[in-house]
């Protein structure tokens, strides 16, 4: 952090400040106020409409491709799904990869014991400890070993226990993994390398367990960065990452490991990398995010269209019918420029949401590219709603993140520009 004589942080957003002021006034009032429902007014991840709760919707996921040696086409009549949370979907993808690829190995700190988030439970017993094994506590060593074994033709699936501790491996990922094919003049490749790591805030992780470091790797040409939002997405994108001919950094939002639950196909399938998904079509504003904040965006849209009584004074009636296009970027590098720019040319306004800090965040790169390709179509400045430029908080961690209220405020400000 930097210290100066003046308070350097940006001022609190208008709605949040007004809401807190209103709360203080009501607290001091003697008028009885009916308490809010136990679940609050906001949509929870568990009840999100973005999750596919039925077999039929799961099997009709856009872009889903069945991975079979003798693919019979998109027939879904005999396909089955199973209810999974995100860590179970990771485990299912790893089991599929190990079963179908004899060269595949899974390694990292404590993975033979199931891992701290249970993503590798039972894999060592199922496939043997020569293929699923623990490593010393050395992130640089884990990434370096992955580069080496992938260069020998193996499918290397490494785990960095927390994304917060990926920085010791930065040199191996950026200077070795990303540059390997280029350095070899295309003769050799380590495309079989996938590095999994839990990322984003968990609510109480503090400085070393709640960071979102994807922006640090955005300039590393030669690697891909993928962040899924749900179990079904996670399994398909992880299998696609493992089979992609490039090294992939696969970052899993840790708070979703247990809170995101949906129906997931039990068969082997992939979802396309570097292709964003339009979750909610719209014409008045593009709302772009990835990972956990997707659900905060969904909640913000719900409040915009139907605000609770406490927020009604701050949501102009004329904006409540606005049609917002919600997009999940999914692949952060290389990102889907075409889909995002096409949406912005249609809606003429863009709001980007991510948990990482404002300065140096991925949102800045996206904003620059959109303004380059759609400048004359824009009717408002590109809005970035991010974590504050401070370390992840030890207390009140969620105030550091762009929550539904901050997102709502940004949407209203951009719509009214």
Short mmCIF file of C-alpha atoms in Angstrom, two decimals:
data_model
loop_
_atom_site.label_atom_id
_atom_site.label_comp_id
_atom_site.label_asym_id
_atom_site.label_seq_id
_atom_site.Cartn_x
_atom_site.Cartn_y
_atom_site.Cartn_z
CA UNK A 1 0.00 0.00 0.00
CA UNK A 2 1.03 3.60 -0.55
CA UNK A 3 0.59 6.28 2.10
CA UNK A 4 -0.08 9.91 1.27
CA UNK A 5 -1.31 12.97 3.13
CA UNK A 6 -4.65 12.80 1.35
CA UNK A 7 -7.12 9.93 1.43
CA UNK A 8 -6.43 8.23 -1.87
CA UNK A 9 -9.28 5.75 -2.20
CA UNK A 10 -12.17 6.53 -4.49
CA UNK A 11 -15.32 7.74 -2.68
CA UNK A 12 -17.99 5.25 -1.73
CA UNK A 13 -20.62 4.81 -4.37
CA UNK A 14 -23.77 6.86 -4.14
CA UNK A 15 -26.32 4.12 -3.54
CA UNK A 16 -24.29 2.28 -0.91
CA UNK A 17 -23.72 5.53 0.98
CA UNK A 18 -27.36 6.51 0.84
CA UNK A 19 -28.51 3.04 1.86
CA UNK A 20 -26.18 3.01 4.88
CA UNK A 21 -27.37 6.50 5.84
CA UNK A 22 -30.95 5.30 5.57
CA UNK A 23 -30.16 2.27 7.70
CA UNK A 24 -28.66 4.51 10.39
CA UNK A 25 -31.72 6.75 10.36
CA UNK A 26 -34.08 3.79 10.65
CA UNK A 27 -31.98 2.38 13.51
CA UNK A 28 -32.46 5.61 15.42
CA UNK A 29 -36.18 5.74 14.64
CA UNK A 30 -38.82 4.52 17.06
CA UNK A 31 -41.04 3.37 14.19
CA UNK A 32 -41.29 -0.42 13.98
CA UNK A 33 -39.81 -1.85 10.78
CA UNK A 34 -40.59 -5.33 9.54
CA UNK A 35 -37.35 -7.34 9.43
CA UNK A 36 -36.15 -8.67 6.09
CA UNK A 37 -36.65 -12.35 5.29
CA UNK A 38 -34.02 -14.77 6.63
CA UNK A 39 -32.49 -15.21 3.20
CA UNK A 40 -32.37 -11.49 2.52
CA UNK A 41 -33.64 -9.78 -0.59
CA UNK A 42 -30.79 -10.87 -2.83
CA UNK A 43 -30.56 -13.89 -5.07
CA UNK A 44 -28.20 -16.53 -3.66
CA UNK A 45 -25.83 -18.59 -5.79
CA UNK A 46 -27.75 -21.73 -4.88
CA UNK A 47 -30.96 -20.32 -6.37
CA UNK A 48 -29.34 -18.67 -9.38
CA UNK A 49 -31.23 -18.94 -12.63
CA UNK A 50 -27.89 -19.23 -14.43
CA UNK A 51 -27.30 -22.73 -13.01
CA UNK A 52 -28.77 -25.63 -14.98
CA UNK A 53 -30.98 -27.44 -12.52
CA UNK A 54 -32.47 -30.05 -14.85
CA UNK A 55 -31.08 -32.78 -17.09
CA UNK A 56 -32.67 -31.26 -20.20
CA UNK A 57 -31.15 -27.81 -19.75
CA UNK A 58 -27.76 -29.28 -18.87
CA UNK A 59 -27.62 -31.42 -22.00
CA UNK A 60 -28.56 -28.43 -24.16
CA UNK A 61 -25.74 -26.23 -22.92
CA UNK A 62 -24.49 -24.04 -25.81
CA UNK A 63 -21.18 -25.20 -27.24
CA UNK A 64 -21.19 -28.57 -25.47
CA UNK A 65 -19.33 -31.17 -27.54
CA UNK A 66 -19.29 -34.87 -26.67
CA UNK A 67 -15.77 -36.27 -26.67
CA UNK A 68 -15.90 -39.83 -27.95
CA UNK A 69 -13.73 -41.91 -30.25
CA UNK A 70 -16.78 -42.77 -32.32
CA UNK A 71 -19.01 -39.75 -31.76
CA UNK A 72 -22.54 -40.48 -32.86
CA UNK A 73 -23.43 -36.79 -32.99
CA UNK A 74 -25.47 -34.53 -30.72
CA UNK A 75 -27.98 -37.24 -29.69
CA UNK A 76 -28.86 -36.68 -26.03
CA UNK A 77 -31.61 -39.23 -25.46
CA UNK A 78 -29.38 -41.70 -23.63
CA UNK A 79 -27.17 -39.19 -21.86
CA UNK A 80 -27.27 -38.96 -18.09
CA UNK A 81 -26.50 -36.12 -15.70
CA UNK A 82 -25.66 -36.04 -12.02
CA UNK A 83 -26.03 -33.30 -9.43
CA UNK A 84 -22.57 -31.95 -8.62
CA UNK A 85 -20.98 -29.00 -6.93
CA UNK A 86 -17.91 -27.41 -8.46
CA UNK A 87 -15.25 -29.44 -6.63
CA UNK A 88 -17.04 -32.66 -7.60
CA UNK A 89 -17.06 -31.48 -11.23
CA UNK A 90 -13.29 -30.90 -11.02
CA UNK A 91 -12.83 -34.40 -9.61
CA UNK A 92 -15.02 -35.88 -12.35
CA UNK A 93 -13.02 -34.12 -15.08
CA UNK A 94 -9.70 -35.28 -13.62
CA UNK A 95 -10.99 -38.86 -13.35
CA UNK A 96 -12.11 -38.74 -16.99
CA UNK A 97 -8.74 -37.39 -18.14
CA UNK A 98 -6.79 -40.02 -16.19
CA UNK A 99 -9.01 -42.85 -17.44
CA UNK A 100 -8.75 -41.90 -21.11
CA UNK A 101 -5.11 -40.79 -21.24
CA UNK A 102 -2.48 -43.20 -19.91
CA UNK A 103 0.14 -40.44 -20.00
CA UNK A 104 -1.86 -38.14 -17.70
CA UNK A 105 -0.56 -37.44 -14.19
CA UNK A 106 -1.98 -35.25 -11.40
CA UNK A 107 0.37 -33.73 -8.84
CA UNK A 108 0.60 -30.97 -6.26
CA UNK A 109 0.61 -30.36 -2.54
CA UNK A 110 -1.63 -32.90 -0.75
CA UNK A 111 -3.42 -34.02 -3.94
CA UNK A 112 -2.85 -37.71 -3.08
CA UNK A 113 -4.79 -37.07 0.15
CA UNK A 114 -7.68 -35.45 -1.72
CA UNK A 115 -6.48 -31.84 -1.63
CA UNK A 116 -7.58 -29.06 0.72
CA UNK A 117 -10.79 -28.60 -1.27
CA UNK A 118 -11.32 -32.37 -1.88
CA UNK A 119 -10.98 -31.99 -5.65
CA UNK A 120 -8.77 -35.08 -5.94
CA UNK A 121 -10.53 -37.34 -3.42
CA UNK A 122 -9.96 -41.02 -4.20
CA UNK A 123 -7.98 -40.45 -7.40
CA UNK A 124 -4.74 -41.86 -5.95
CA UNK A 125 -6.57 -45.02 -4.87
CA UNK A 126 -8.31 -45.31 -8.24
CA UNK A 127 -5.36 -44.67 -10.54
CA UNK A 128 -2.35 -45.35 -8.35
CA UNK A 129 0.15 -43.14 -6.57
CA UNK A 130 2.48 -43.16 -9.54
CA UNK A 131 -0.09 -41.07 -11.44
CA UNK A 132 -1.61 -39.04 -8.60
CA UNK A 133 1.06 -37.95 -6.16
CA UNK A 134 2.10 -35.29 -3.67
CA UNK A 135 4.92 -32.80 -4.20
CA UNK A 136 7.06 -30.81 -1.78
CA UNK A 137 5.80 -27.38 -0.79
CA UNK A 138 7.42 -25.53 -3.68
CA UNK A 139 5.25 -23.80 -6.26
CA UNK A 140 8.23 -23.06 -8.49
CA UNK A 141 9.13 -26.75 -8.36
CA UNK A 142 5.58 -27.85 -9.16
CA UNK A 143 5.39 -25.63 -12.24
CA UNK A 144 8.92 -26.53 -13.29
CA UNK A 145 8.24 -30.25 -12.94
CA UNK A 146 5.07 -29.75 -15.00
CA UNK A 147 7.04 -28.06 -17.77
CA UNK A 148 9.56 -30.89 -17.76
CA UNK A 149 7.16 -33.82 -17.77
CA UNK A 150 4.93 -32.16 -20.40
CA UNK A 151 8.00 -31.68 -22.61
CA UNK A 152 8.50 -35.46 -22.46
CA UNK A 153 5.02 -36.03 -23.91
CA UNK A 154 2.98 -36.49 -20.75
CA UNK A 155 -0.30 -34.79 -19.95
CA UNK A 156 0.68 -32.87 -16.83
CA UNK A 157 -2.09 -31.62 -14.54
CA UNK A 158 -0.51 -29.60 -11.75
CA UNK A 159 -2.22 -28.01 -8.76
CA UNK A 160 -1.07 -24.84 -7.03
CA UNK A 161 -2.92 -25.07 -3.71
CA UNK A 162 -3.98 -21.40 -3.72
CA UNK A 163 -3.63 -18.83 -6.50
CA UNK A 164 -2.21 -16.48 -3.86
CA UNK A 165 0.91 -18.67 -3.78
CA UNK A 166 1.41 -18.89 -7.52
CA UNK A 167 3.93 -16.06 -7.57
CA UNK A 168 6.99 -18.24 -6.79
CA UNK A 169 6.00 -20.15 -9.95
CA UNK A 170 5.69 -16.97 -12.01
CA UNK A 171 9.09 -17.40 -13.67
CA UNK A 172 8.41 -21.01 -14.68
CA UNK A 173 4.97 -20.14 -16.07
CA UNK A 174 5.87 -16.90 -17.89
CA UNK A 175 9.49 -17.53 -18.91
CA UNK A 176 9.34 -21.27 -19.53
CA UNK A 177 5.80 -22.59 -20.12
CA UNK A 178 4.55 -19.61 -22.15
CA UNK A 179 7.69 -19.35 -24.30
CA UNK A 180 8.52 -23.04 -24.79
CA UNK A 181 7.06 -23.55 -28.28
CA UNK A 182 8.35 -20.19 -29.53
CA UNK A 183 11.85 -20.86 -28.20
CA UNK A 184 11.87 -24.26 -29.92
CA UNK A 185 10.81 -22.77 -33.25
CA UNK A 186 7.64 -24.85 -33.16
CA UNK A 187 9.56 -28.14 -33.03
CA UNK A 188 8.67 -28.92 -29.40
CA UNK A 189 5.64 -28.17 -27.23
CA UNK A 190 4.42 -28.43 -23.67
CA UNK A 191 0.77 -28.11 -24.63
CA UNK A 192 0.03 -31.00 -22.29
CA UNK A 193 0.52 -28.76 -19.24
CA UNK A 194 -2.49 -27.54 -17.26
CA UNK A 195 -2.06 -25.73 -13.96
CA UNK A 196 -5.13 -25.70 -11.73
CA UNK A 197 -5.45 -23.28 -8.84
CA UNK A 198 -8.26 -22.01 -6.54
CA UNK A 199 -8.77 -18.26 -6.89
CA UNK A 200 -10.91 -15.28 -5.86
CA UNK A 201 -12.34 -14.33 -2.49
CA UNK A 202 -13.83 -16.80 -0.06
CA UNK A 203 -15.22 -14.30 2.46
CA UNK A 204 -12.53 -14.65 5.13
CA UNK A 205 -9.32 -15.51 3.31
CA UNK A 206 -7.51 -12.25 3.93
CA UNK A 207 -4.21 -11.30 2.34
CA UNK A 208 -3.06 -14.76 1.26
CA UNK A 209 -6.19 -16.74 0.43
CA UNK A 210 -8.54 -14.35 -1.38
CA UNK A 211 -6.57 -12.77 -4.20
CA UNK A 212 -7.43 -12.76 -7.92
CA UNK A 213 -4.07 -12.75 -9.71
CA UNK A 214 -5.20 -13.45 -13.28
CA UNK A 215 -4.17 -9.95 -14.38
CA UNK A 216 -0.50 -10.64 -13.61
CA UNK A 217 -0.41 -13.21 -16.44
CA UNK A 218 -2.35 -11.25 -19.07
CA UNK A 219 0.82 -10.28 -20.94
CA UNK A 220 2.27 -13.80 -21.07
CA UNK A 221 1.76 -14.70 -24.73
CA UNK A 222 1.71 -18.47 -25.14
CA UNK A 223 -0.54 -19.50 -22.26
CA UNK A 224 -4.30 -19.51 -21.87
CA UNK A 225 -6.21 -18.44 -18.75
CA UNK A 226 -9.64 -19.93 -18.00
CA UNK A 227 -12.05 -19.17 -15.12
CA UNK A 228 -15.34 -21.14 -14.93
CA UNK A 229 -18.52 -19.99 -13.22
CA UNK A 230 -20.28 -23.29 -12.45
CA UNK A 231 -19.85 -27.09 -12.17
CA UNK A 232 -21.04 -27.87 -15.70
CA UNK A 233 -18.84 -25.14 -17.13
CA UNK A 234 -15.93 -26.26 -14.98
CA UNK A 235 -15.91 -29.87 -16.15
CA UNK A 236 -16.22 -28.98 -19.84
CA UNK A 237 -13.70 -26.16 -19.76
CA UNK A 238 -11.20 -28.16 -17.66
CA UNK A 239 -11.28 -31.12 -20.06
CA UNK A 240 -10.90 -28.71 -22.98
CA UNK A 241 -7.94 -27.09 -21.21
CA UNK A 242 -6.26 -30.44 -20.54
CA UNK A 243 -6.61 -31.39 -24.23
CA UNK A 244 -5.70 -27.97 -25.65
CA UNK A 245 -2.35 -27.84 -27.50
CA UNK A 246 -1.25 -24.90 -25.33
CA UNK A 247 -0.36 -24.65 -21.62
CA UNK A 248 -3.40 -23.47 -19.66
CA UNK A 249 -3.76 -21.73 -16.31
CA UNK A 250 -7.12 -22.95 -15.00
CA UNK A 251 -8.37 -20.84 -12.07
CA UNK A 252 -11.31 -22.13 -10.01
CA UNK A 253 -13.35 -19.68 -7.86
CA UNK A 254 -12.98 -21.27 -4.45
CA UNK A 255 -16.19 -19.93 -2.91
CA UNK A 256 -18.11 -21.76 -5.66
CA UNK A 257 -16.60 -25.17 -4.83
CA UNK A 258 -19.59 -25.97 -2.61
CA UNK A 259 -22.08 -23.15 -3.20
CA UNK A 260 -22.57 -23.68 -6.95
CA UNK A 261 -24.56 -26.86 -7.66
CA UNK A 262 -26.13 -28.00 -10.92
CA UNK A 263 -26.76 -30.98 -13.15
CA UNK A 264 -23.59 -32.07 -14.96
CA UNK A 265 -23.39 -34.65 -17.78
CA UNK A 266 -21.59 -37.79 -16.63
CA UNK A 267 -20.18 -38.48 -20.10
CA UNK A 268 -16.99 -36.96 -21.46
CA UNK A 269 -17.54 -33.53 -23.04
CA UNK A 270 -15.77 -30.23 -23.65
CA UNK A 271 -16.76 -26.57 -23.91
CA UNK A 272 -14.97 -24.17 -26.26
CA UNK A 273 -12.06 -22.07 -25.01
CA UNK A 274 -11.69 -18.40 -25.97
CA UNK A 275 -15.43 -18.09 -26.51
CA UNK A 276 -17.58 -15.95 -24.23
CA UNK A 277 -21.16 -16.93 -23.42
CA UNK A 278 -24.11 -14.54 -23.54
CA UNK A 279 -26.14 -15.51 -20.46
CA UNK A 280 -28.85 -12.85 -20.70
CA UNK A 281 -29.46 -11.08 -24.04
CA UNK A 282 -30.05 -7.34 -24.00
CA UNK A 283 -29.94 -4.15 -26.03
CA UNK A 284 -29.30 -1.27 -23.61
CA UNK A 285 -26.01 -2.13 -21.85
CA UNK A 286 -23.37 -4.89 -21.88
CA UNK A 287 -22.39 -6.26 -18.48
CA UNK A 288 -19.21 -8.35 -18.66
CA UNK A 289 -17.68 -10.50 -15.94
CA UNK A 290 -16.29 -13.95 -15.07
CA UNK A 291 -16.18 -16.34 -12.11
CA UNK A 292 -17.94 -15.47 -8.85
CA UNK A 293 -18.97 -11.87 -9.76
CA UNK A 294 -21.29 -13.29 -12.43
CA UNK A 295 -23.74 -14.06 -9.61
CA UNK A 296 -23.39 -10.57 -8.11
CA UNK A 297 -24.20 -9.21 -11.57
CA UNK A 298 -27.30 -11.42 -11.72
CA UNK A 299 -28.41 -10.08 -8.34
CA UNK A 300 -27.79 -6.49 -9.44
CA UNK A 301 -30.00 -7.03 -12.49
CA UNK A 302 -32.71 -8.50 -10.29
CA UNK A 303 -32.62 -5.41 -8.04
CA UNK A 304 -32.61 -3.08 -11.05
CA UNK A 305 -35.77 -4.61 -12.46
CA UNK A 306 -37.55 -5.11 -9.16
CA UNK A 307 -35.93 -3.10 -6.34
CA UNK A 308 -36.92 -3.77 -2.71
CA UNK A 309 -38.67 -0.93 -0.91
CA UNK A 310 -35.44 0.25 0.75
CA UNK A 311 -33.80 0.82 -2.65
CA UNK A 312 -36.75 2.09 -4.66
CA UNK A 313 -35.84 5.78 -4.19
CA UNK A 314 -32.42 5.17 -5.73
CA UNK A 315 -33.48 3.20 -8.82
CA UNK A 316 -35.13 5.52 -11.39
CA UNK A 317 -38.35 3.97 -12.72
CA UNK A 318 -37.33 4.83 -16.27
CA UNK A 319 -34.29 2.51 -15.99
CA UNK A 320 -36.03 -0.49 -14.46
CA UNK A 321 -37.06 -1.85 -17.85
CA UNK A 322 -33.55 -1.59 -19.32
CA UNK A 323 -32.46 -4.72 -21.17
CA UNK A 324 -28.97 -5.63 -19.93
CA UNK A 325 -26.82 -8.14 -21.83
CA UNK A 326 -24.89 -10.27 -19.32
CA UNK A 327 -21.78 -11.99 -20.70
CA UNK A 328 -19.49 -14.53 -19.03
CA UNK A 329 -16.02 -14.12 -20.57
CA UNK A 330 -14.86 -17.60 -19.37
CA UNK A 331 -11.47 -17.48 -21.13
CA UNK A 332 -9.44 -14.50 -19.95
CA UNK A 333 -6.51 -15.05 -22.32
CA UNK A 334 -6.95 -14.98 -25.25
CA UNK A 335 -10.37 -13.43 -24.67
CA UNK A 336 -13.30 -13.37 -27.07
CA UNK A 337 -12.91 -9.89 -28.56
CA UNK A 338 -15.47 -10.50 -31.29
CA UNK A 339 -18.39 -11.40 -29.02
CA UNK A 340 -17.74 -8.54 -26.60
CA UNK A 341 -17.23 -5.89 -29.28
CA UNK A 342 -20.29 -7.04 -31.22
CA UNK A 343 -22.38 -6.76 -28.05
CA UNK A 344 -21.05 -3.27 -27.27
CA UNK A 345 -21.72 -2.07 -30.81
CA UNK A 346 -25.32 -3.15 -30.23
CA UNK A 347 -25.83 -1.82 -26.69
CA UNK A 348 -23.41 1.17 -26.95
CA UNK A 349 -22.49 0.88 -23.25
CA UNK A 350 -20.15 -1.44 -21.30
CA UNK A 351 -19.67 -2.23 -17.61
CA UNK A 352 -16.86 -4.63 -16.65
CA UNK A 353 -16.83 -6.36 -13.25
CA UNK A 354 -13.97 -8.31 -11.66
CA UNK A 355 -12.66 -8.99 -8.16
CA UNK A 356 -9.03 -8.09 -8.86
CA UNK A 357 -7.87 -4.54 -8.25
CA UNK A 358 -8.58 -1.65 -10.61
CA UNK A 359 -5.00 -0.80 -11.53
CA UNK A 360 -3.49 -3.39 -13.86
CA UNK A 361 -6.68 -5.46 -13.88
CA UNK A 362 -7.93 -7.37 -16.92
CA UNK A 363 -10.76 -4.86 -17.25
CA UNK A 364 -8.33 -2.17 -18.34
CA UNK A 365 -7.12 -4.25 -21.29
CA UNK A 366 -10.70 -5.07 -22.31
CA UNK A 367 -11.77 -1.41 -22.02
CA UNK A 368 -8.86 -0.30 -24.21
CA UNK A 369 -9.63 -2.84 -26.92
CA UNK A 370 -13.36 -2.07 -26.93
CA UNK A 371 -12.73 1.66 -27.20
CA UNK A 372 -10.35 0.99 -30.07
CA UNK A 373 -12.82 -1.14 -32.03
CA UNK A 374 -16.15 0.47 -31.08
CA UNK A 375 -15.25 4.03 -30.10
CA UNK A 376 -17.78 5.73 -32.39
CA UNK A 377 -20.57 3.46 -31.15
CA UNK A 378 -20.07 4.19 -27.46
CA UNK A 379 -22.56 6.49 -25.74
CA UNK A 380 -20.83 6.40 -22.33
CA UNK A 381 -17.33 5.77 -20.96
CA UNK A 382 -16.52 2.13 -20.29
CA UNK A 383 -17.19 1.54 -16.58
CA UNK A 384 -14.92 -0.73 -14.50
CA UNK A 385 -16.20 -2.08 -11.17
CA UNK A 386 -13.40 -3.90 -9.38
CA UNK A 387 -11.79 -4.65 -6.06
CA UNK A 388 -10.14 -1.63 -4.44
CA UNK A 389 -6.41 -1.10 -4.93
CA UNK A 390 -5.63 -2.44 -1.46
CA UNK A 391 -4.61 -5.88 -0.15
CA UNK A 392 -7.47 -8.32 0.43
CA UNK A 393 -8.95 -7.30 3.75
CA UNK A 394 -8.46 -9.21 6.99
CA UNK A 395 -11.89 -8.01 8.10
CA UNK A 396 -15.03 -7.05 6.15
CA UNK A 397 -13.57 -8.75 3.10
CA UNK A 398 -16.71 -8.43 1.05
CA UNK A 399 -16.48 -4.63 1.18
CA UNK A 400 -13.34 -4.94 -0.94
CA UNK A 401 -15.24 -6.70 -3.72
CA UNK A 402 -17.75 -5.30 -6.22
CA UNK A 403 -20.99 -6.50 -4.66
CA UNK A 404 -24.49 -6.28 -6.12
CA UNK A 405 -25.06 -2.75 -4.78
CA UNK A 406 -21.87 -1.37 -6.32
CA UNK A 407 -22.68 -3.09 -9.60
CA UNK A 408 -26.22 -1.72 -9.54
CA UNK A 409 -24.85 1.79 -8.94
CA UNK A 410 -22.45 1.42 -11.87
CA UNK A 411 -25.21 0.20 -14.18
CA UNK A 412 -27.48 3.10 -13.25
CA UNK A 413 -24.69 5.64 -13.68
CA UNK A 414 -23.78 4.25 -17.11
CA UNK A 415 -27.39 3.98 -18.31
CA UNK A 416 -28.08 7.56 -17.25
CA UNK A 417 -24.90 9.01 -18.76
#
